[in-house]
Amino acid sequence: MRLLFVCTGDICRSPLAVFVLRARLEPAAWLRLESAGTQAAVGRPMTVEAAWLAREHGATGLAPTDHVSRPVTTSLVESADLVLTMTKDQRRDVVGLVPRALRRAFTVRQFAALAEALDAGQRSAVAAEQTPAARWDQFVRAVGQVRLMTAPPREEDVLDPYGKSDGAYRQCAAQLMPALGVVEGALRLVGDVAVPADGPAAS
């Protein structure tokens, strides 16, 4: 299962999301976490501030050079089972690149809000599937059904902190981490991954 996070430059928000979820969920043979940017240059490290935030949220030992930025491409979107963007505009760009990705492209905060709105019957239908891939497909389908019946969240975008203060990075994390916690829970559900004994990672 491939999950693609998309931001603008692929040096702050999307690698932050990838490294935090990797720290919480990997090794998981069925899961691949990736990132890209709608205006990304090739080969840039993540910012020092973003790496610091990722370490604070569990990605211990991470260095900025552990990440290499890349632009989002048609092939990346086509191969992803879910695309989570940081803003509505980025979601629009992804769908413009691959129109058939519409049903599996969400902002990360929108996806989290919709996932939390799934009812017991929808969650039971997910759990009844036999493999992680089938459970994930059912989960994304259910989230898409809820999207059709639900008004978009008032606040969907995650702040771009690039070139801004430490406070902006903190605000970015405050918007992103709760949504990542929901995504983590969804991935644990479909992958049948146990919650650690000390509980879910803090978000």
Coordinates of C-alpha atoms in Angstrom, one line a residue:
M1 CA 0.0 0.0 0.0
R2 CA 1.5 3.3 -1.1
L3 CA 0.6 6.6 0.6
L4 CA 1.9 9.8 -1.0
F5 CA 2.1 13.0 0.9
V6 CA 2.3 16.2 -1.2
C7 CA 3.2 19.8 -0.3
T8 CA 4.9 22.6 -2.2
G9 CA 8.6 22.1 -2.0
D10 CA 8.8 18.7 -0.5
I11 CA 11.2 19.9 2.2
C12 CA 8.9 20.8 5.2
R13 CA 5.4 19.4 5.6
S14 CA 5.3 16.3 3.4
P15 CA 8.6 14.8 4.6
L16 CA 7.6 15.7 8.2
A17 CA 4.5 13.6 7.7
V18 CA 6.4 10.7 6.2
F19 CA 9.1 10.5 8.8
V20 CA 6.7 10.7 11.7
L21 CA 4.5 8.0 10.3
R22 CA 7.5 5.8 9.5
A23 CA 8.7 6.1 13.0
R24 CA 5.3 5.1 14.3
L25 CA 4.4 2.3 11.9
E26 CA 7.4 0.8 10.2
P27 CA 8.6 -1.9 9.7
A28 CA 5.4 -2.8 7.9
A29 CA 6.0 -4.8 4.8
W30 CA 2.7 -3.9 3.3
L31 CA 3.2 -0.1 3.7
R32 CA 5.2 2.4 1.6
L33 CA 5.3 6.1 2.6
E34 CA 6.4 8.7 0.1
S35 CA 6.4 12.4 -0.5
A36 CA 6.7 14.9 -3.3
G37 CA 6.0 18.6 -4.0
T38 CA 4.0 20.5 -6.6
Q39 CA 6.9 23.0 -7.1
A40 CA 9.7 20.9 -5.7
A41 CA 13.3 21.0 -7.0
V42 CA 15.2 17.8 -7.2
G43 CA 17.6 16.8 -4.5
R44 CA 17.0 19.2 -1.6
P45 CA 17.2 18.1 2.0
M46 CA 14.3 18.8 4.4
T47 CA 14.7 22.0 6.4
V48 CA 16.5 21.8 9.7
E49 CA 13.3 22.9 11.5
A50 CA 11.1 20.3 9.9
A51 CA 13.7 17.6 10.8
W52 CA 13.7 18.9 14.4
L53 CA 9.9 18.6 14.6
A54 CA 10.0 15.1 13.1
R55 CA 12.5 14.1 15.8
E56 CA 10.3 15.7 18.5
H57 CA 7.4 13.5 17.3
G58 CA 9.3 10.2 17.2
A59 CA 11.7 10.1 14.3
T60 CA 14.8 9.8 16.4
G61 CA 18.1 10.2 14.8
L62 CA 16.7 11.9 11.7
A63 CA 19.0 14.3 9.8
P64 CA 17.8 16.8 7.2
T65 CA 19.9 15.0 4.5
D66 CA 18.0 11.8 5.1
H67 CA 15.4 13.2 2.8
V68 CA 15.8 14.2 -0.9
S69 CA 13.0 16.3 -2.4
R70 CA 11.3 15.6 -5.7
P71 CA 8.5 16.9 -7.8
V72 CA 5.1 15.2 -7.9
T73 CA 4.7 13.3 -11.2
T74 CA 1.9 11.5 -13.0
S75 CA 3.6 8.1 -12.3
L76 CA 3.8 8.9 -8.5
V77 CA 0.1 9.8 -8.3
E78 CA -1.0 6.9 -10.4
S79 CA 0.9 4.4 -8.3
A80 CA -0.4 5.8 -5.0
D81 CA -3.3 4.2 -3.2
L82 CA -3.9 7.4 -1.3
V83 CA -2.7 11.0 -1.9
L84 CA -2.8 13.4 1.0
T85 CA -2.0 17.0 0.3
M86 CA -1.3 19.9 2.7
T87 CA -3.7 22.3 1.0
K88 CA -6.8 22.4 -1.2
D89 CA -4.7 23.9 -4.1
Q90 CA -2.3 21.1 -4.0
R91 CA -5.2 18.6 -4.1
R92 CA -6.5 20.4 -7.1
D93 CA -3.0 20.2 -8.7
V94 CA -2.8 16.5 -8.1
V95 CA -6.2 15.8 -9.6
G96 CA -5.4 18.1 -12.5
L97 CA -2.3 15.9 -13.2
V98 CA -4.3 12.6 -12.9
P99 CA -8.0 13.3 -13.0
R100 CA -8.9 9.7 -12.1
A101 CA -7.1 10.2 -8.7
L102 CA -10.0 12.3 -7.6
R103 CA -11.5 9.6 -5.4
R104 CA -8.2 8.9 -3.5
A105 CA -6.9 12.4 -3.2
F106 CA -7.7 14.5 -0.1
T107 CA -6.1 17.1 2.0
V108 CA -4.7 15.4 5.1
R109 CA -7.0 17.3 7.5
Q110 CA -10.0 16.6 5.3
F111 CA -9.2 12.9 5.2
A112 CA -8.8 12.8 9.0
A113 CA -12.1 14.5 9.6
L114 CA -13.9 12.2 7.2
A115 CA -12.2 9.1 8.7
E116 CA -13.4 10.0 12.1
A117 CA -16.9 10.4 10.8
L118 CA -17.2 6.7 9.6
D119 CA -20.0 4.9 11.3
A120 CA -19.8 1.5 13.0
G121 CA -21.2 -0.3 9.9
Q122 CA -18.6 1.2 7.6
R123 CA -15.8 0.2 10.0
S124 CA -17.2 -3.3 10.2
A125 CA -17.2 -3.5 6.5
V126 CA -13.5 -2.5 6.5
A127 CA -12.6 -5.1 9.2
A128 CA -14.4 -7.9 7.3
E129 CA -12.0 -7.7 4.4
Q130 CA -9.3 -10.4 4.4
T131 CA -6.1 -8.5 3.4
P132 CA -4.6 -5.0 4.2
A133 CA -5.0 -4.0 0.5
A134 CA -8.7 -4.9 0.5
R135 CA -9.3 -3.3 3.9
W136 CA -7.5 -0.1 2.7
D137 CA -9.5 0.0 -0.5
Q138 CA -12.7 -0.4 1.5
F139 CA -11.6 2.3 3.9
V140 CA -10.8 4.8 1.2
R141 CA -14.1 4.0 -0.5
A142 CA -16.0 4.6 2.7
V143 CA -14.2 7.9 3.3
G144 CA -15.1 9.0 -0.2
Q145 CA -18.7 8.2 0.4
V146 CA -18.7 10.3 3.5
R147 CA -17.1 13.2 1.5
L148 CA -20.0 13.1 -0.9
M149 CA -22.4 13.7 2.0
T150 CA -20.3 16.1 4.1
A151 CA -19.4 19.8 3.8
P152 CA -15.7 20.4 3.5
P153 CA -13.9 21.3 6.8
R154 CA -13.8 25.0 7.4
E155 CA -10.0 24.8 7.8
E156 CA -8.3 22.3 5.5
D157 CA -4.9 23.7 4.8
V158 CA -1.7 23.0 6.8
L159 CA 0.4 26.2 7.1
D160 CA 3.5 26.3 5.0
P161 CA 6.3 27.3 7.5
Y162 CA 9.1 27.5 5.0
G163 CA 11.2 30.6 5.6
K164 CA 9.1 31.6 8.7
S165 CA 9.6 31.6 12.4
D166 CA 9.8 28.7 14.8
G167 CA 6.3 29.7 15.8
A168 CA 5.1 29.0 12.3
Y169 CA 6.7 25.5 12.4
R170 CA 4.9 25.0 15.7
Q171 CA 1.6 26.1 14.2
C172 CA 2.2 23.7 11.2
A173 CA 2.8 20.8 13.6
A174 CA -0.3 21.7 15.6
Q175 CA -2.4 21.5 12.5
L176 CA -0.7 18.4 11.0
M177 CA 0.0 16.1 13.9
P178 CA -3.7 15.5 15.0
A179 CA -4.5 14.6 11.4
L180 CA -1.5 12.2 11.3
G181 CA -2.8 10.6 14.4
V182 CA -6.0 9.7 12.7
V183 CA -4.2 8.5 9.6
E184 CA -2.0 6.3 11.8
G185 CA -5.1 4.8 13.4
A186 CA -6.6 4.1 10.0
L187 CA -3.4 2.4 8.9
R188 CA -3.2 0.3 12.1
L189 CA -6.8 -0.8 11.5
V190 CA -6.4 -1.9 7.9
G191 CA -3.0 -3.4 8.4
D192 CA -3.9 -5.1 11.6
V193 CA -1.0 -3.4 13.4
A194 CA -1.2 -3.5 17.2
V195 CA -1.1 -0.3 19.2
P196 CA 2.1 -0.2 21.3
A197 CA 1.7 -1.2 24.9
D198 CA 2.3 2.4 26.0
G199 CA -0.5 3.6 23.7
P200 CA -0.5 5.6 20.4
A201 CA 2.3 8.0 19.7
A202 CA 1.6 11.4 21.0
S203 CA 0.3 13.9 18.5

